[in-house]
């Protein structure tokens, strides 16, 4: 590196660090994206130069749902294996968020501390994958699933798949790609991979649902146009699929969940069969979709050469990200906040909630900011009907509270929906109306979650998210 | 009221892009609450449409890839029956991609022109992949009131003299972003629109307009008992409010 460029890097790093502190002080949130933006402006290519110093390179994790949970789990597994991960744990997954987290890992002189132990573990926005793959020269790239999400922002699912294929075709053949065999759109990416591919899947068909949900997106074989047939559907279009036309089928998986156990109030228990032997995991998460996140993370670990013991240890140290699936006690009520971003994800959340015993206290928050998607029509693709008659308390909040309330009215989920647009008032009301000792489910879209967790952190006396872990 | 209505939902699997299912849920619920039995048949690729078997026909929007397959299937198995049904007064609602394919033709940004069914005397062209899509909340004026929804379309639709606009744009783009028109009406019973979101639940007046028309044709009875639409009206009013805020109306 030339002296000038080195100076520029140091200057960019310092500016970005100052910005992060100022942004936090001013209460702009975690200060996780703004410093990245500033660093980019000061020194274009900063991420490329910092990433090049990561001794063990980096892992990229992308897909519609499950990125954050998969990346956190992969980070824990890497830690247990002795790596010192650089990880965008706040979920800031555009290039500027990744840059910000690289900057945060440097010292005052702009040097990465202990570079030879460093491994980047980055969750990456679907549309950002090509840019991230080029800038960060990953060792492993993992894909979770592909569903419709914010059509006004990402475009149709076909165009997302096309962008991924292009990115994969440009990667060197030394890179391992980790793919979900049960999602036909993700499994099909194998054709575009130039190097080794590691497939993961759920083989325990006992947790299958009986019919394909309304949120399914890949119903037709891209090769011959016939509709896939399924011997088991786990969620959306994820399951044991085969094309009756051309015979394309779910590939054999390297990492398989041979047993999935879920019971109310108990963590998800998985028995995995892997090339490194059997691995049993127990995770503080609900919902079958999280079995897939665990499989993807274990796949990443195996692709990195992490031994089975370290995978067990890493997974055992896992806690859910705030707002993703966390339970906490606030004013004598157990509050479980679960993020909902799109039809497939929300269906899984609802399935998990409806599997729990008793009547439910529910608060849904629907915003339509850019980060949520301006178009809220997706709530009509969600099968809220599966909660029919189960709720004693239903509140709708957020900028599009009335739209949410109307959707809930149609689903006849029990109580008549109450509308309170303001997040704080809605949360206050929900806590007051939830009988003491009972659980309140809070289901927000992304920007609503940011507000919810700030409030709950204050009321539940828990550190704000950027100080987490 | 003892009555029944029969609805054909065209391509529910292929044409289901923007919560279009909500429109069916809405028709079903509003009928049910008035004691009208609504049966829904789902017609997919290859299924023939019996023009005499239905009172209502609905078609939603799709991704580009699916749109091409549907265009072919429409012409092969359903076009003639659709023309016959509409000529006999069957109520038709087509949203977004469905609206485009039921026009005369669709000229994409690249590739071959898609021949349409020609129910609507209208045509659509996509001005090119680099030209911005029309995306956002929409409010239009319809029959002395408003309709609200969301639009997301690259194609621009132009009406010929045989068709007339369904509504006029208050906020948003509508058919083509130029002439202030939104959607199309062919005769009194065929409706095309770019509004999704879902359209009908938040626009109960429009939903009842469709139901009443279908009932009148089949049972020559039109009195629809009023329903409790408080939530519907609130969602509608708030969607109007959001659009007006954007236009700055509230500052006056
Ligand atoms: Zn095939």
Tab-separated table of N, CA and C and ligand atoms in Angstrom, chain A residues 221 223-224 243 245-246, ligand 1:
chain	number	residue	atom	x	y	z
A	221	UNK	N	-41.090	-25.246	-12.646
A	221	UNK	CA	-39.727	-25.577	-13.038
A	221	UNK	C	-39.260	-24.619	-14.132
A	223	UNK	N	-36.849	-25.009	-16.058
A	223	UNK	CA	-36.341	-25.732	-17.219
A	223	UNK	C	-37.457	-26.154	-18.165
A	224	UNK	N	-38.559	-26.656	-17.626
A	224	UNK	CA	-39.595	-27.181	-18.531
A	224	UNK	C	-40.974	-26.576	-18.299
A	243	UNK	N	-39.636	-32.179	-10.215
A	243	UNK	CA	-40.370	-31.728	-11.391
A	243	UNK	C	-40.858	-32.957	-12.153
A	245	UNK	N	-42.036	-33.042	-14.990
A	245	UNK	CA	-41.776	-32.905	-16.425
A	245	UNK	C	-40.406	-33.411	-16.812
A	246	UNK	N	-39.354	-32.788	-16.228
A	246	UNK	CA	-38.000	-33.101	-16.681
A	246	UNK	C	-37.214	-33.882	-15.625
C	1	LIG	ZN1	-38.791	-29.507	-15.231
